[in-house]
Short mmCIF file of C-alpha atoms in Angstrom, two decimals:
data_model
loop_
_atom_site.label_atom_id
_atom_site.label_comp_id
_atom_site.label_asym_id
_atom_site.label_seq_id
_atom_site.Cartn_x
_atom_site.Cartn_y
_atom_site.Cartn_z
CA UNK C 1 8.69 -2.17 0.52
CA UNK C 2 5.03 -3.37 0.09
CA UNK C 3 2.21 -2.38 -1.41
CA UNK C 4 -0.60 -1.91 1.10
CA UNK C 5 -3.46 -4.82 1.40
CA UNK C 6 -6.06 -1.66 0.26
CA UNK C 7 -4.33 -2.77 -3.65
CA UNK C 8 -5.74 -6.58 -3.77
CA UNK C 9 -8.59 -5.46 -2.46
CA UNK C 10 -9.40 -2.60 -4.56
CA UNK C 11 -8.16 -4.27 -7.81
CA UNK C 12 -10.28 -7.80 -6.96
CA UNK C 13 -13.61 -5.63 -5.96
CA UNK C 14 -13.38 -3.84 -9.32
CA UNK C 15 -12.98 -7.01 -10.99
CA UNK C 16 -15.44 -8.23 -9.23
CA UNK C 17 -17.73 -5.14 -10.41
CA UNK C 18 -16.53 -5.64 -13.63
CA UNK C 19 -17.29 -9.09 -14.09
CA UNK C 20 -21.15 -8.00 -12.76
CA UNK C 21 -21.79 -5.11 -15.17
CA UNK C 22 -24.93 -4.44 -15.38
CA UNK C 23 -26.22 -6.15 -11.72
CA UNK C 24 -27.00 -3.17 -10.36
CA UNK C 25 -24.95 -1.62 -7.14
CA UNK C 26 -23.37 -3.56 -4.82
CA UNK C 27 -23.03 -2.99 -1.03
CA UNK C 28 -19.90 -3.09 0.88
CA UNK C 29 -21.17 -5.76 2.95
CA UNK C 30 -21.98 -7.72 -0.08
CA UNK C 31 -18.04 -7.06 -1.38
CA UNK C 32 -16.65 -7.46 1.89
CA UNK C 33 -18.82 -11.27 2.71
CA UNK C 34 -17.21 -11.88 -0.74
CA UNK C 35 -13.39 -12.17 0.18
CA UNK C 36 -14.53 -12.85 3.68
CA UNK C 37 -12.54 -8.99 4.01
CA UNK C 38 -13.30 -6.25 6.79
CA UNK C 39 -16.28 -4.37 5.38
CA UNK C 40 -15.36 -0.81 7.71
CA UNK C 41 -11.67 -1.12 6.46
CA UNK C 42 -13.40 -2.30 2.56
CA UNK C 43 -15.13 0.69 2.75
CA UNK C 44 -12.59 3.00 3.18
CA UNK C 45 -10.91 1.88 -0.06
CA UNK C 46 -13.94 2.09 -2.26
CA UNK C 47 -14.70 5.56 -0.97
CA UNK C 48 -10.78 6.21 -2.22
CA UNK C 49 -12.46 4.61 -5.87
CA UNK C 50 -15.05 6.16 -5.93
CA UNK C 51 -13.12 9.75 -5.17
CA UNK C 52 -11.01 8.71 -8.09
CA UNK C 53 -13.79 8.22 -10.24
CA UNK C 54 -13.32 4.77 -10.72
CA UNK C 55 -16.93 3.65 -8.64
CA UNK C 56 -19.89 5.68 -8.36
CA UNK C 57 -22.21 4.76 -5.43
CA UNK C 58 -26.05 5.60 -4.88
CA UNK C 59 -27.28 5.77 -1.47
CA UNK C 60 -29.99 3.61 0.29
CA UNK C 61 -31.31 -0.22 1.15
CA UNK C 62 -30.72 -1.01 -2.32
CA UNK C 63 -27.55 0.85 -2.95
CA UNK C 64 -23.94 0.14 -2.86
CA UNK C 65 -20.97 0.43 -5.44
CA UNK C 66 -20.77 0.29 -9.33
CA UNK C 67 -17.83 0.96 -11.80
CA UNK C 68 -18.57 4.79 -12.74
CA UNK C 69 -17.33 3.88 -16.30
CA UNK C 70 -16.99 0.90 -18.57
CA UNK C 71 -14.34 -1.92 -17.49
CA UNK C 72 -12.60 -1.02 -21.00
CA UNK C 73 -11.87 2.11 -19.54
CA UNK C 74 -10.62 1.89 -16.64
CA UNK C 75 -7.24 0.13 -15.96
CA UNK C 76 -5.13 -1.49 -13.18
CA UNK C 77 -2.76 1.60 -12.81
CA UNK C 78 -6.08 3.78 -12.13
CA UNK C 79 -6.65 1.37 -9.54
CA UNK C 80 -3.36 1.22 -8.03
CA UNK C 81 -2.76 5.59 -7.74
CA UNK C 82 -6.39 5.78 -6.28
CA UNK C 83 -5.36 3.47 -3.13
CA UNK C 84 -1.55 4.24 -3.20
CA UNK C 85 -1.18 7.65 -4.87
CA UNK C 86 1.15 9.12 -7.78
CA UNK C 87 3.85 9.73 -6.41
CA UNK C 88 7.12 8.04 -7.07
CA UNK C 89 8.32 5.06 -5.10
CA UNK C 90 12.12 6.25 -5.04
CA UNK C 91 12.04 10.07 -3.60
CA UNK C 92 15.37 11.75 -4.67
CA UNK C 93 15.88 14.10 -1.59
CA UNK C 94 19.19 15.44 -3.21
CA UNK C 95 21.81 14.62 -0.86
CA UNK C 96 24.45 15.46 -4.24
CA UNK C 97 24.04 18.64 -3.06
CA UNK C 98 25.42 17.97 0.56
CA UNK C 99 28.75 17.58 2.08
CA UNK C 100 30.93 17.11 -0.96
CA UNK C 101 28.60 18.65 -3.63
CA UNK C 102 27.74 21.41 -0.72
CA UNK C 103 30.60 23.88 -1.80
CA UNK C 104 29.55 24.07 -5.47
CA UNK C 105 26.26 24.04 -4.60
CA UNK C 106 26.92 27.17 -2.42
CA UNK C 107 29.85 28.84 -5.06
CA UNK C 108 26.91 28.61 -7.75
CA UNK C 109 24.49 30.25 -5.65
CA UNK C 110 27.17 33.27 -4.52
CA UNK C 111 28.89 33.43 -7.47
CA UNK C 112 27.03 32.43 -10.12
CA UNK C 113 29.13 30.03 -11.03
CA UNK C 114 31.78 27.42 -10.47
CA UNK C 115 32.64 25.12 -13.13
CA UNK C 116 29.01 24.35 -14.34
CA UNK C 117 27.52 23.13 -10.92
CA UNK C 118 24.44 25.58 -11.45
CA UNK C 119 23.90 23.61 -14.66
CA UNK C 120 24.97 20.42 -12.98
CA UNK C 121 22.12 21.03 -10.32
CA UNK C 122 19.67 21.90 -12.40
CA UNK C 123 19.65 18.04 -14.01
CA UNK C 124 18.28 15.84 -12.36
CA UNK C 125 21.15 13.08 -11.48
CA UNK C 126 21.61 9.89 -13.22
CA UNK C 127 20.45 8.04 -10.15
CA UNK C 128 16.85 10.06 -10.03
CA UNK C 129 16.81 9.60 -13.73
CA UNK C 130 17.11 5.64 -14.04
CA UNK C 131 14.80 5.07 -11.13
CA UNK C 132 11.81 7.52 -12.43
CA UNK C 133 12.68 5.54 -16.05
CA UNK C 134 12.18 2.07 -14.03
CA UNK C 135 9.18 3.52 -12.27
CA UNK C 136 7.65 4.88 -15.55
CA UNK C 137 7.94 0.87 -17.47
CA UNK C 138 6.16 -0.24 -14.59
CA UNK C 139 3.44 2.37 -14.80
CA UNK C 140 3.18 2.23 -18.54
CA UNK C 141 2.31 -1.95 -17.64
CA UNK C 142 -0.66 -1.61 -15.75
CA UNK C 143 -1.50 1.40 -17.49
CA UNK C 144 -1.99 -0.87 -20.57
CA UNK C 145 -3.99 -3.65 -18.51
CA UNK C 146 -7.64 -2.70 -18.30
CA UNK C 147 -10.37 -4.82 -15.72
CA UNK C 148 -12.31 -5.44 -18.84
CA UNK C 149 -8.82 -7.56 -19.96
CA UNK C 150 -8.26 -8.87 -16.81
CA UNK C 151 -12.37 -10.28 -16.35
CA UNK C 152 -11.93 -11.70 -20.42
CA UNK C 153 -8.91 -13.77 -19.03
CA UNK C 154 -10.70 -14.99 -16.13
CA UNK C 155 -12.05 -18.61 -16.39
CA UNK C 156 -15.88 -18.67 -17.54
CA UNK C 157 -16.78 -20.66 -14.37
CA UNK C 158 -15.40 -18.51 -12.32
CA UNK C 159 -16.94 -15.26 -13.18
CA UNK C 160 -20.21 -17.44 -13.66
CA UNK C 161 -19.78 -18.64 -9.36
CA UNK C 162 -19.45 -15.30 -8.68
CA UNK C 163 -22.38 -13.61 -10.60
CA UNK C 164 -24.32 -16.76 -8.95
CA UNK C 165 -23.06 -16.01 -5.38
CA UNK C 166 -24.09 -12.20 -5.93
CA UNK C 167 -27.57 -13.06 -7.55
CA UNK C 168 -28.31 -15.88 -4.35
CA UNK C 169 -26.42 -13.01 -1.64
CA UNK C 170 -28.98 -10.59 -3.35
CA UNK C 171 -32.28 -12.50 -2.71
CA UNK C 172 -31.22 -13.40 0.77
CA UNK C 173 -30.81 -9.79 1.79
CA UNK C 174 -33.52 -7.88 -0.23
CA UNK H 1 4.37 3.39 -0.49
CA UNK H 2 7.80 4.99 -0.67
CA UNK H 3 11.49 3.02 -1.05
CA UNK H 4 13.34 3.25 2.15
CA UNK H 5 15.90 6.42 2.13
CA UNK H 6 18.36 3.91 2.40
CA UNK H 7 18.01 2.98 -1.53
CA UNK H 8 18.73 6.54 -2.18
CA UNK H 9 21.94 6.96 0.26
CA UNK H 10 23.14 3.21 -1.06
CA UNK H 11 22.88 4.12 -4.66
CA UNK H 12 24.96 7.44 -4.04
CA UNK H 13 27.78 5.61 -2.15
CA UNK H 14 27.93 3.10 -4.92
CA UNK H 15 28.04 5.25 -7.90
CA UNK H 16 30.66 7.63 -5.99
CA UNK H 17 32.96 4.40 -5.21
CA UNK H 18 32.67 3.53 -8.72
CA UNK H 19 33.80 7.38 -9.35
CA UNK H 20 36.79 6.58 -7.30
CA UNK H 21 37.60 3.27 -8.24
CA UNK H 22 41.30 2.19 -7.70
CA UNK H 23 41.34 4.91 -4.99
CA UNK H 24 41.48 2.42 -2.05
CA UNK H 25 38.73 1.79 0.78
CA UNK H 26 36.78 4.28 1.63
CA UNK H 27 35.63 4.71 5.17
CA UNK H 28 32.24 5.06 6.51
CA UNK H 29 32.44 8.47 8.28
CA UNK H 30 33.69 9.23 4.36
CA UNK H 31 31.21 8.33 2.88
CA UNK H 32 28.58 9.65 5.61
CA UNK H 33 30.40 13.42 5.94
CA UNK H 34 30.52 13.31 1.75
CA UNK H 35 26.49 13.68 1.35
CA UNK H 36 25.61 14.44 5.29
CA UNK H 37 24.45 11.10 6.25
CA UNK H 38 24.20 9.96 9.88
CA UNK H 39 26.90 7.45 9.83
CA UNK H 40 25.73 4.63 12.24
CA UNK H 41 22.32 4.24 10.26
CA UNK H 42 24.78 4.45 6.72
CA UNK H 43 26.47 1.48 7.90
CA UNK H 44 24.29 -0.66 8.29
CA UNK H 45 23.64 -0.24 4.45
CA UNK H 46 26.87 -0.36 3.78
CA UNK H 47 27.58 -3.84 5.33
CA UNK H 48 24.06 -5.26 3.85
CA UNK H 49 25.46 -4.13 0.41
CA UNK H 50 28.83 -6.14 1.33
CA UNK H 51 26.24 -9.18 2.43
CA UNK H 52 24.77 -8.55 -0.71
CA UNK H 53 28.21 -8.90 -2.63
CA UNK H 54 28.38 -5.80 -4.15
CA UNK H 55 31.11 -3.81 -1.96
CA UNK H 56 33.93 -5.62 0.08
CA UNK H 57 34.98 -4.06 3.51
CA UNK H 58 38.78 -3.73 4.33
CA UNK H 59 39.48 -4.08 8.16
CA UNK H 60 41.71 -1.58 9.86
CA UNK H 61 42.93 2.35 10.59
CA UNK H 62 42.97 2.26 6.76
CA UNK H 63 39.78 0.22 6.00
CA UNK H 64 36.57 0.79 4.59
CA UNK H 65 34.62 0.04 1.54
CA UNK H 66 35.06 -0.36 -2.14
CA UNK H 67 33.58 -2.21 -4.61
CA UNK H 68 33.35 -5.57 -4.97
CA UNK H 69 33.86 -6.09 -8.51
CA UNK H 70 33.97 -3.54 -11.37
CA UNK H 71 31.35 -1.04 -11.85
CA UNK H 72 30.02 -2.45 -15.24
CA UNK H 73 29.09 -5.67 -13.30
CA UNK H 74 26.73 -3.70 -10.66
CA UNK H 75 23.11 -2.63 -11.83
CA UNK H 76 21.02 -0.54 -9.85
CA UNK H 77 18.64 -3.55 -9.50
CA UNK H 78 21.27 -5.27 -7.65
CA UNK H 79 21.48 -2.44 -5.08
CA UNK H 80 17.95 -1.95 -4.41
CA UNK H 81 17.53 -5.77 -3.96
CA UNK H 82 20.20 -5.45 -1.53
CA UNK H 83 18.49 -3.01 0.63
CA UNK H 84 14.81 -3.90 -0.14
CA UNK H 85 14.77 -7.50 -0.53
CA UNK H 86 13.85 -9.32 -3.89
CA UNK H 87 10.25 -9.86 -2.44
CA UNK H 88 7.50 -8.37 -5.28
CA UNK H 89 5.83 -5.07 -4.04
CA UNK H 90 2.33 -6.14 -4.74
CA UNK H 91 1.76 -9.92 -2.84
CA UNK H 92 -1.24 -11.48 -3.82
CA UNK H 93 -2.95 -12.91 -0.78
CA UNK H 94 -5.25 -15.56 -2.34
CA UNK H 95 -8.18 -13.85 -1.14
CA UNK H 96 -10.27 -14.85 -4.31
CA UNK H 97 -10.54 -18.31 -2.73
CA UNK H 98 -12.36 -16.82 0.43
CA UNK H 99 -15.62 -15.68 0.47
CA UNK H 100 -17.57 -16.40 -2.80
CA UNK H 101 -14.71 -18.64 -4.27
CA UNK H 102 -14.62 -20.79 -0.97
CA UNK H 103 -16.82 -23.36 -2.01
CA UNK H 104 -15.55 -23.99 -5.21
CA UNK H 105 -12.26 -24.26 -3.76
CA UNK H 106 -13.56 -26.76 -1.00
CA UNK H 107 -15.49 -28.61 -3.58
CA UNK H 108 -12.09 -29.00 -5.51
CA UNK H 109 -10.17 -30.00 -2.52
CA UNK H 110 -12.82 -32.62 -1.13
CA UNK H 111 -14.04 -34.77 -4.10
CA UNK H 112 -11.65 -33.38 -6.81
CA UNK H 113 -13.91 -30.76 -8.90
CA UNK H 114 -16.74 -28.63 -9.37
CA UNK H 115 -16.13 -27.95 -12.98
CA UNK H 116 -12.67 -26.93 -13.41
CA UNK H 117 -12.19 -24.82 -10.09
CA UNK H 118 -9.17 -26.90 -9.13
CA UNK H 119 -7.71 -26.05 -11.98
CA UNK H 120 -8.98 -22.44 -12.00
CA UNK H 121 -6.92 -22.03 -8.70
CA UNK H 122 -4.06 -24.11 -9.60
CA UNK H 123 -3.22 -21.00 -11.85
CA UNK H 124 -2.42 -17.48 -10.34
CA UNK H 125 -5.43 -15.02 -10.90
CA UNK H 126 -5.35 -12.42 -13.68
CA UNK H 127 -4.46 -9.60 -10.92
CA UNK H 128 -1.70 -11.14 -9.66
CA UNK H 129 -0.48 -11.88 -13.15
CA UNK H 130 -0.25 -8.53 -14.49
CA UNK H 131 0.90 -7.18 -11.56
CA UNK H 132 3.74 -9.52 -11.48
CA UNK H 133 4.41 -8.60 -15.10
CA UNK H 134 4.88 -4.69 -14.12
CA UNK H 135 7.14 -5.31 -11.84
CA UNK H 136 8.93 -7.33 -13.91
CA UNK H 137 9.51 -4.34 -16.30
CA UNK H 138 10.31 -2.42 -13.12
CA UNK H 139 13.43 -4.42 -12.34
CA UNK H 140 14.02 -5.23 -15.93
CA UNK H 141 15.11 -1.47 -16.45
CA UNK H 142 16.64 -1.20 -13.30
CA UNK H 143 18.97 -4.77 -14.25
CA UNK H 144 19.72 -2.58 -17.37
CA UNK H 145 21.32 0.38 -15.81
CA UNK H 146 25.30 -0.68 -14.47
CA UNK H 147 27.00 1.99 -12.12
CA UNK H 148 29.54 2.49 -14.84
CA UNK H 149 26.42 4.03 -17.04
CA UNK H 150 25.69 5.84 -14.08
CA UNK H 151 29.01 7.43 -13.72
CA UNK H 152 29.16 8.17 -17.22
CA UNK H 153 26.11 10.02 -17.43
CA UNK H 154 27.70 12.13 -14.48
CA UNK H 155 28.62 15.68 -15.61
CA UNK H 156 32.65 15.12 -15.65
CA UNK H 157 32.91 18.46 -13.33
CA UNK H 158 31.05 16.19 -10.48
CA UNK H 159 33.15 13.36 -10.32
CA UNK H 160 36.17 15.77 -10.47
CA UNK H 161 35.02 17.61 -7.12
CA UNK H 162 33.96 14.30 -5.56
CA UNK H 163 36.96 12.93 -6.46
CA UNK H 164 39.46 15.84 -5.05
CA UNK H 165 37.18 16.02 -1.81
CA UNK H 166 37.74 12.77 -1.12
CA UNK H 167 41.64 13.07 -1.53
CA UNK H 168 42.01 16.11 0.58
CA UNK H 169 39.45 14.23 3.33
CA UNK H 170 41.60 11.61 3.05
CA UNK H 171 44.76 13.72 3.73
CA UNK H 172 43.34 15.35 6.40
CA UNK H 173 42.47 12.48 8.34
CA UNK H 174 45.27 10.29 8.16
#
């Protein structure tokens, strides 16, 4: 199980846009020559971000991609579902309810009843319930990380390089 | 990104061997009829979970599985690192040295610093940081949940009908 490539690159762009608030937009070839990344496949993910209303983007020569709201306000786990979804991780496809559970599944349905399996059924199971709770600690995590958080605990030089590279990148192109 | 359906079929055979603990091996044509599994595909689980130290396979007309110590000494991280690996789900790939960060990283390497970046890379990135930290919480709840909760939490009718359908299977069969 692995998170798909789209993730790192998504969560480093916006960190990226974060770190150059106020620049202006950015172009994917600009974000792409940055992380030396694939600008078609690049693309594709911040057309996912901006979908999710994480990045706006404004057509033309001088266009290209901006955060569509402040850094403080937007945080890793928005990020993360725009590229790789909502949905759960673990998928509980109920096989209690086959072979062995399959009887009382079927009696309950019939009968109405046969010992509490309609009840029992209607629960989730223990299993679905511990990995959703698992799931849910990990969401609440990046949920409380915002880029704004994540650009304050990036070294100074570092964000300064970048907004250098971007500035020098901007007068080469324009 | 989705958990292989083997997570889901490996959990259910361990928390219904911990159901029927001190009831003997169980076999894997069992265990496979018991939910509707296809057999072949649930034993290759089975035998990465007895790799893996958590079930122990008896040879033999009378073989099969059980597990491999008690059921308050399993946690549902254990079983998912068995099947999944213990690899994190997000993998950082280093990409903020390409690109824009390539110089400063060269810089570092070849006369040992353009203002701090060899140390700036020496740590992980804020990304990969939090991230990591998520996941952490991930397995933390998962290390926190035994089978023996697990069977606890299961309605008592349940583990009564798995529990008589694998004595009359077993009748029948042998």
């Amino acid at each position: 199980m692995r998170m798909s490539e789209g993730v790192e690159w998504s969560l480093h762009c916006c960190v990226t846009l974060a770190g150059l608030e106020g620049g202006g937009p950015v172009s994917t070839a600009r974000l792409a020559a940055s992380f030396e990344l694939p600008a078609a496949y690049l693309n594709k993910r911040l057309q996912a971000l901006v979908r999710a209303g994480i990045l706006s983007s404004t057509p033309g020569a001088r266009g290209g991609f901006q955060l569509a709201r402040p850094p403080e306000r937007i945080t890793l786990m928005d990020v993360v579902a725009a590229i790789e979804g909502t949905e759960d991780v673990f998928r509980c496809t109920e096989i209690r309810r086959r072979g062995a559970g399959a009887e009382a599944s079927g009696a309950s349905g019939a009968s109405g009843g046969s010992g509490g399996s309609g009840r029992e059924f209607g629960r989730p199971c223990g299993i679905s319930t511990a990995m959703r709770k698992a799931e849910l600690a990990w969401r609440r995590e990046l949920a409380a990380q915002t880029l704004a958080e994540v650009v304050a605990a990036t070294p100074a030089s570092a964000v300064e390089r970048t907004r250098r590279w971007f500035a020098s990148e901007r007068r080469t192109h324009t």
